[in-house]
C-alpha cells in the first residue's frame, strides 16, 4: 500500500489535505482512492477499483486504509469519529448539488465509470451516497437533461 499527499488547502486557521491511497494486491487487483482529511475527520472523495469492489469490500475499504492514512497524516488510528449535532454520524461528503449542476456531475461519474469498465450505477451510488433506486432516478434525470445518451428502445 502506498499513500502520498495530493494537495493541501489552508483557510481560516484550518487545513484540508487530500491524499492518494493505492492498494495493490498480489493477483493484480488494484484500488485507488482520494481521501480528504479535515479537522472533522476523513472522507473518501473518489474510489476506483480494478476489478470493481463488491459493496462488502467497499464497506471494508476504510479499515484497509485507516492505519497507513493516519500515519501519513501524522495522526493516530482509532481516534473517535466525528458525530453530528443530533448524535449520529456525519455524512462523509457534503450534500450532492441539486438541479442542472447535480445532473451534470452524475453524467460525469457515470461516463468515467463506463470508461474504466466498472458498474456506472455503483459509481453514482458511491459518489452521491444514495441508494441504488435513487441513483437510477438521478441517472434518468441526467439522461432527460441531455447529459447522457438515451437508452436503447426496446421492441
Coordinates of N, CA and C in Angstrom, one line a residue:
X1 N 0.9 -1.2 0.0 CA 0.0 0.0 0.0 C 0.9 1.2 0.0
X2 N 0.5 2.2 -0.8 CA 1.2 3.5 -0.8 C 0.3 4.6 -0.6
X3 N 0.7 5.6 0.2 CA 0.0 6.9 0.5 C 0.9 8.0 0.2
X4 N 0.4 9.0 -0.6 CA 1.2 10.2 -0.8 C 0.2 11.4 -0.9
X5 N 0.7 12.6 -0.5 CA -0.1 13.8 -0.5 C -0.4 14.2 -1.9
X6 N -1.6 14.7 -2.1 CA -2.0 15.3 -3.4 C -1.9 16.8 -3.3
X7 N -2.6 17.4 -2.4 CA -2.6 18.8 -2.2 C -3.2 19.2 -0.8
X8 N -3.0 20.4 -0.4 CA -3.5 20.9 0.9 C -4.0 22.3 0.8
X9 N -5.1 22.6 1.4 CA -5.6 24.0 1.4 C -5.7 24.5 2.8
X10 N -5.2 25.6 3.1 CA -5.3 26.2 4.4 C -6.2 27.4 4.3
X11 N -7.2 27.5 5.3 CA -8.2 28.5 5.2 C -8.7 28.7 6.6
X12 N -8.8 30.0 7.0 CA -9.4 30.3 8.3 C -8.8 29.6 9.5
X13 N -7.4 29.4 9.5 CA -6.7 28.7 10.6 C -6.8 27.2 10.5
X14 N -7.6 26.7 9.6 CA -7.7 25.2 9.5 C -7.1 24.7 8.2
X15 N -7.0 23.4 8.1 CA -6.4 22.9 6.8 C -7.2 21.7 6.4
X16 N -7.2 21.5 5.1 CA -7.8 20.3 4.5 C -6.8 19.7 3.5
X17 N -6.5 18.4 3.7 CA -5.5 17.8 2.9 C -6.1 16.6 2.2
X18 N -5.6 16.4 0.9 CA -6.1 15.3 0.1 C -4.9 14.4 -0.1
X19 N -5.1 13.1 0.0 CA -4.1 12.1 -0.2 C -4.5 11.0 -1.2
X20 N -3.6 10.6 -2.0 CA -3.8 9.5 -2.9 C -3.5 8.2 -2.1
X21 N -4.3 7.2 -2.2 CA -4.0 5.9 -1.5 C -4.2 4.8 -2.5
X22 N -3.2 4.0 -2.7 CA -3.2 2.9 -3.6 C -3.0 1.6 -2.9
X23 N -3.9 0.7 -3.1 CA -3.8 -0.7 -2.6 C -3.5 -1.6 -3.8
X24 N -2.5 -2.3 -3.8 CA -2.2 -3.3 -4.9 C -2.1 -4.7 -4.3
X25 N -2.8 -5.6 -4.9 CA -2.9 -7.0 -4.4 C -2.0 -7.9 -5.3
X26 N -1.6 -9.0 -4.8 CA -0.8 -10.0 -5.5 C -1.4 -10.5 -6.8
X27 N -2.7 -10.6 -6.8 CA -3.4 -11.1 -8.0 C -3.6 -10.1 -9.1
X28 N -3.0 -8.9 -8.9 CA -3.1 -7.8 -9.9 C -4.3 -6.8 -9.7
X29 N -5.1 -7.1 -8.7 CA -6.2 -6.2 -8.4 C -5.6 -4.9 -7.8
X30 N -6.3 -3.8 -8.0 CA -5.9 -2.5 -7.5 C -7.0 -1.6 -7.1
X31 N -6.8 -0.9 -6.0 CA -7.8 0.1 -5.6 C -7.1 1.4 -5.4
X32 N -7.6 2.5 -6.0 CA -7.0 3.8 -5.9 C -8.1 4.7 -5.3
X33 N -7.8 5.4 -4.2 CA -8.7 6.3 -3.6 C -8.1 7.7 -3.4
X34 N -9.0 8.7 -3.3 CA -8.6 10.0 -3.0 C -9.3 10.3 -1.6
X35 N -8.5 10.4 -0.6 CA -9.0 10.6 0.8 C -8.8 12.1 1.2
X36 N -9.8 12.7 1.9 CA -9.7 14.0 2.3 C -9.7 14.0 3.9
X37 N -8.7 14.7 4.4 CA -8.5 14.8 5.9 C -8.8 16.2 6.3
X38 N -9.8 16.4 7.2 CA -10.1 17.7 7.8 C -10.1 17.6 9.3
X39 N -10.3 18.7 10.0 CA -10.4 18.7 11.4 C -11.6 17.8 11.8
X40 N -12.6 17.7 11.0 CA -13.8 16.9 11.3 C -13.7 15.4 11.1
X41 N -12.7 15.0 10.4 CA -12.5 13.6 10.1 C -11.9 13.3 8.7
X42 N -12.1 12.1 8.3 CA -11.6 11.6 7.0 C -12.8 11.2 6.1
X43 N -12.7 11.5 4.9 CA -13.8 11.0 3.9 C -13.1 10.6 2.6
X44 N -13.7 9.7 1.9 CA -13.2 9.3 0.6 C -14.0 10.0 -0.5
X45 N -13.2 10.7 -1.3 CA -13.8 11.5 -2.4 C -14.0 10.7 -3.6
X46 N -13.0 9.8 -3.9 CA -13.1 9.0 -5.1 C -12.5 7.7 -4.9
X47 N -13.1 6.6 -5.4 CA -12.7 5.3 -5.3 C -12.7 4.6 -6.7
X48 N -11.6 4.1 -7.1 CA -11.6 3.4 -8.4 C -10.9 2.1 -8.1
X49 N -11.6 1.0 -8.6 CA -11.0 -0.3 -8.3 C -11.1 -1.2 -9.6
X50 N -10.0 -2.0 -9.8 CA -10.0 -2.9 -10.9 C -9.6 -4.3 -10.4
X51 N -10.5 -5.3 -10.4 CA -11.9 -5.3 -10.8 C -12.7 -4.5 -9.7
X52 N -13.9 -4.3 -10.1 CA -14.8 -3.5 -9.2 C -15.0 -4.1 -7.9
X53 N -15.2 -3.3 -6.8 CA -15.4 -3.8 -5.5 C -16.8 -4.2 -5.2
X54 N -17.0 -5.2 -4.5 CA -18.4 -5.5 -4.0 C -18.8 -4.5 -3.0
X55 N -20.1 -4.4 -2.6 CA -20.5 -3.5 -1.6 C -19.8 -3.8 -0.2
X56 N -19.7 -5.1 0.0 CA -19.0 -5.5 1.3 C -17.5 -5.0 1.3
X57 N -16.8 -5.2 0.2 CA -15.4 -4.8 0.1 C -15.4 -3.2 0.2
X58 N -16.3 -2.5 -0.4 CA -16.3 -1.1 -0.4 C -16.5 -0.6 1.1
X59 N -17.4 -1.3 1.8 CA -17.5 -1.0 3.2 C -16.3 -1.3 4.1
X60 N -15.5 -2.3 3.7 CA -14.3 -2.6 4.4 C -13.1 -1.8 4.0
X61 N -13.2 -1.0 2.9 CA -12.1 -0.2 2.4 C -11.6 0.8 3.5
X62 N -12.4 1.4 4.3 CA -11.9 2.3 5.3 C -11.0 1.6 6.3
X63 N -11.3 0.3 6.6 CA -10.5 -0.4 7.6 C -9.1 -0.7 6.9
X64 N -9.1 -1.0 5.6 CA -7.9 -1.3 4.9 C -6.9 -0.2 4.9
X65 N -7.4 1.1 4.7 CA -6.5 2.2 4.5 C -6.3 3.1 5.8
X66 N -7.1 2.8 6.8 CA -7.1 3.6 8.0 C -5.7 3.8 8.6
X67 N -5.0 2.8 8.9 CA -3.6 2.9 9.5 C -2.6 3.6 8.7
X68 N -2.4 3.2 7.4 CA -1.4 4.0 6.6 C -1.8 5.4 6.4
X69 N -3.1 5.7 6.2 CA -3.5 7.1 6.0 C -3.3 7.9 7.2
X70 N -3.6 7.4 8.4 CA -3.3 8.2 9.6 C -1.8 8.4 9.8
X71 N -1.0 7.4 9.5 CA 0.5 7.6 9.6 C 0.9 8.7 8.7
X72 N 0.4 8.7 7.5 CA 0.8 9.8 6.5 C 0.4 11.2 7.0
X73 N -0.7 11.2 7.7 CA -1.3 12.5 8.2 C -0.7 12.9 9.5
X74 N 0.1 12.0 10.2 CA 0.6 12.3 11.5 C -0.3 12.1 12.6
X75 N -1.5 11.5 12.4 CA -2.5 11.2 13.4 C -2.4 9.8 13.9
X76 N -3.4 9.4 14.8 CA -3.4 8.1 15.3 C -4.7 7.4 14.9
X77 N -4.6 6.1 14.4 CA -5.8 5.4 14.1 C -6.6 5.1 15.3
X78 N -7.9 4.9 15.1 CA -8.8 4.6 16.2 C -9.3 5.8 17.0
X79 N -9.0 7.0 16.5 CA -9.5 8.2 17.1 C -11.0 8.3 17.0
X80 N -11.7 8.9 17.9 CA -13.1 8.9 17.9 C -13.7 9.6 16.7
X81 N -14.6 9.0 16.0 CA -15.2 9.5 14.8 C -16.1 10.8 15.2
X82 N -16.1 11.7 14.2 CA -16.9 12.9 14.4 C -18.4 12.5 14.4
X83 N -19.2 13.2 15.2 CA -20.6 13.0 15.2 C -21.3 14.3 15.0
X84 N -22.5 14.2 14.4 CA -23.2 15.4 14.2 C -23.9 15.9 15.4
X85 N -24.6 17.0 15.3 CA -25.3 17.6 16.5 C -26.3 16.7 17.0
X86 N -27.0 15.9 16.2 CA -28.0 15.1 16.7 C -27.5 13.8 17.3
X87 N -26.1 13.6 17.3 CA -25.5 12.5 17.9 C -25.2 11.3 17.0
X88 N -25.7 11.5 15.7 CA -25.4 10.4 14.7 C -24.2 10.8 13.9
X89 N -23.7 9.8 13.1 CA -22.6 10.1 12.3 C -22.8 11.2 11.2
X90 N -21.8 11.9 10.9 CA -21.9 12.9 9.9 C -21.8 12.3 8.5
X91 N -22.3 12.9 7.5 CA -22.1 12.4 6.1 C -20.6 12.6 5.8
X92 N -20.1 11.6 5.1 CA -18.7 11.7 4.7 C -18.4 12.8 3.7
X93 N -19.4 13.1 2.9 CA -19.2 14.2 1.9 C -20.4 15.1 2.0
X94 N -20.2 16.4 1.5 CA -21.3 17.3 1.5 C -22.4 16.9 0.6
X95 N -23.6 17.5 0.9 CA -24.8 17.1 0.1 C -24.5 17.3 -1.4
X96 N -25.0 16.4 -2.2 CA -24.8 16.4 -3.7 C -25.6 17.6 -4.2
X97 N -25.0 18.4 -5.2 CA -25.7 19.6 -5.7 C -27.0 19.2 -6.4
X98 N -27.9 20.0 -6.4 CA -29.2 19.8 -7.0 C -29.3 20.5 -8.4
X99 N -30.3 20.2 -9.1 CA -30.5 20.8 -10.4 C -29.6 20.4 -11.4
X100 N -29.3 21.3 -12.4 CA -28.6 21.0 -13.6 C -27.1 20.7 -13.2
X101 N -26.5 21.3 -12.2 CA -25.2 21.0 -11.8 C -25.0 19.6 -11.3
X102 N -26.0 19.2 -10.5 CA -26.0 17.8 -10.0 C -26.2 16.8 -11.1
X103 N -27.0 17.1 -12.1 CA -27.2 16.2 -13.2 C -26.0 16.1 -14.1
X104 N -25.3 17.2 -14.2 CA -24.0 17.2 -15.0 C -23.0 16.3 -14.3
X105 N -22.9 16.4 -13.0 CA -21.9 15.6 -12.2 C -22.3 14.2 -12.2
X106 N -23.5 13.8 -12.2 CA -24.0 12.4 -12.3 C -23.5 11.9 -13.6
X107 N -23.7 12.6 -14.7 CA -23.3 12.1 -16.0 C -21.8 11.9 -16.1
X108 N -21.1 12.8 -15.5 CA -19.6 12.8 -15.4 C -19.2 11.5 -14.7
X109 N -19.7 11.2 -13.6 CA -19.4 10.0 -12.8 C -19.8 8.7 -13.6
X110 N -20.9 8.8 -14.2 CA -21.4 7.6 -15.0 C -20.5 7.3 -16.1
X111 N -20.1 8.3 -16.9 CA -19.2 8.1 -18.1 C -17.8 7.7 -17.6
X112 N -17.3 8.3 -16.6 CA -16.0 7.9 -16.1 C -16.0 6.4 -15.7
X113 N -17.0 6.0 -15.0 CA -17.1 4.5 -14.7 C -17.2 3.6 -15.9
X114 N -17.9 4.1 -16.9 CA -18.0 3.3 -18.1 C -16.7 3.2 -18.8
X115 N -15.9 4.3 -18.8 CA -14.6 4.3 -19.4 C -13.6 3.4 -18.7
X116 N -13.8 3.3 -17.3 CA -12.9 2.5 -16.5 C -13.4 1.0 -16.5
X117 N -14.5 0.7 -17.1 CA -15.0 -0.6 -17.2 C -15.6 -1.1 -15.9
X118 N -16.1 -0.2 -15.0 CA -16.8 -0.6 -13.8 C -18.3 -0.2 -13.9
X119 N -19.1 -0.7 -12.9 CA -20.5 -0.5 -12.9 C -20.8 1.0 -12.7
X120 N -21.4 1.6 -13.7 CA -21.7 3.1 -13.6 C -22.7 3.4 -12.6
X121 N -23.7 2.5 -12.3 CA -24.7 2.8 -11.3 C -24.0 2.8 -9.9
X122 N -23.2 1.8 -9.7 CA -22.5 1.7 -8.4 C -21.6 2.9 -8.2
X123 N -20.9 3.4 -9.3 CA -20.1 4.6 -9.2 C -20.9 5.8 -8.8
X124 N -22.1 5.9 -9.3 CA -23.0 7.0 -9.0 C -23.5 6.9 -7.5
X125 N -23.8 5.6 -7.1 CA -24.1 5.4 -5.7 C -23.0 5.8 -4.8
X126 N -21.8 5.4 -5.1 CA -20.6 5.8 -4.3 C -20.4 7.3 -4.2
X127 N -20.5 7.9 -5.4 CA -20.3 9.4 -5.4 C -21.3 10.2 -4.7
X128 N -22.6 9.8 -4.8 CA -23.7 10.6 -4.1 C -24.0 10.1 -2.7
X129 N -23.7 8.8 -2.4 CA -24.1 8.3 -1.1 C -25.6 7.9 -1.1
X130 N -26.2 7.9 -2.3 CA -27.7 7.5 -2.4 C -27.8 6.0 -2.6
X131 N -29.0 5.5 -2.4 CA -29.4 4.1 -2.7 C -29.4 3.8 -4.2
X132 N -29.4 2.6 -4.6 CA -29.5 2.2 -6.0 C -30.7 2.8 -6.7
X133 N -31.8 2.8 -6.0 CA -33.1 3.3 -6.6 C -33.0 4.8 -6.9
X134 N -32.5 5.5 -5.9 CA -32.3 7.0 -6.0 C -31.3 7.3 -7.1
X135 N -30.2 6.5 -7.1 CA -29.1 6.7 -8.1 C -29.7 6.5 -9.5
X136 N -30.5 5.5 -9.7 CA -31.1 5.2 -11.0 C -32.0 6.4 -11.4
X137 N -32.7 6.9 -10.5 CA -33.6 8.1 -10.7 C -32.7 9.3 -11.2
X138 N -31.6 9.5 -10.5 CA -30.7 10.6 -10.8 C -30.1 10.4 -12.2
X139 N -29.7 9.2 -12.5 CA -29.2 8.9 -13.9 C -30.2 9.2 -14.9
X140 N -31.4 8.8 -14.7 CA -32.5 9.0 -15.6 C -32.7 10.5 -15.8
X141 N -32.6 11.3 -14.7 CA -32.8 12.8 -14.9 C -31.6 13.4 -15.7
X142 N -30.4 12.8 -15.5 CA -29.3 13.3 -16.3 C -29.5 12.9 -17.8
X143 N -30.1 11.8 -18.1 CA -30.4 11.4 -19.5 C -31.5 12.4 -20.0
X144 N -32.5 12.7 -19.2 CA -33.6 13.6 -19.7 C -33.0 15.0 -19.9
X145 N -32.0 15.4 -19.2 CA -31.4 16.7 -19.3 C -30.4 16.7 -20.5
X146 N -30.2 15.6 -21.2 CA -29.3 15.5 -22.3 C -27.8 15.3 -22.0
X147 N -27.5 15.0 -20.8 CA -26.1 14.8 -20.4 C -25.6 13.4 -20.7
X148 N -26.5 12.5 -20.8 CA -26.2 11.1 -21.2 C -27.0 10.7 -22.4
X149 N -26.5 9.7 -23.2 CA -27.3 9.3 -24.3 C -28.5 8.5 -23.9
X150 N -29.6 8.6 -24.7 CA -30.8 7.9 -24.3 C -30.6 6.4 -24.3
X151 N -31.4 5.7 -23.5 CA -31.3 4.2 -23.5 C -31.9 3.7 -24.8
X152 N -31.4 2.5 -25.2 CA -31.9 1.9 -26.5 C -33.4 1.6 -26.4
X153 N -34.1 1.8 -27.4 CA -35.6 1.5 -27.4 C -35.7 0.0 -27.4
X154 N -36.6 -0.5 -26.6 CA -36.9 -2.0 -26.6 C -38.1 -2.3 -27.5
X155 N -38.0 -3.4 -28.1 CA -39.0 -3.8 -29.1 C -39.8 -5.0 -28.6

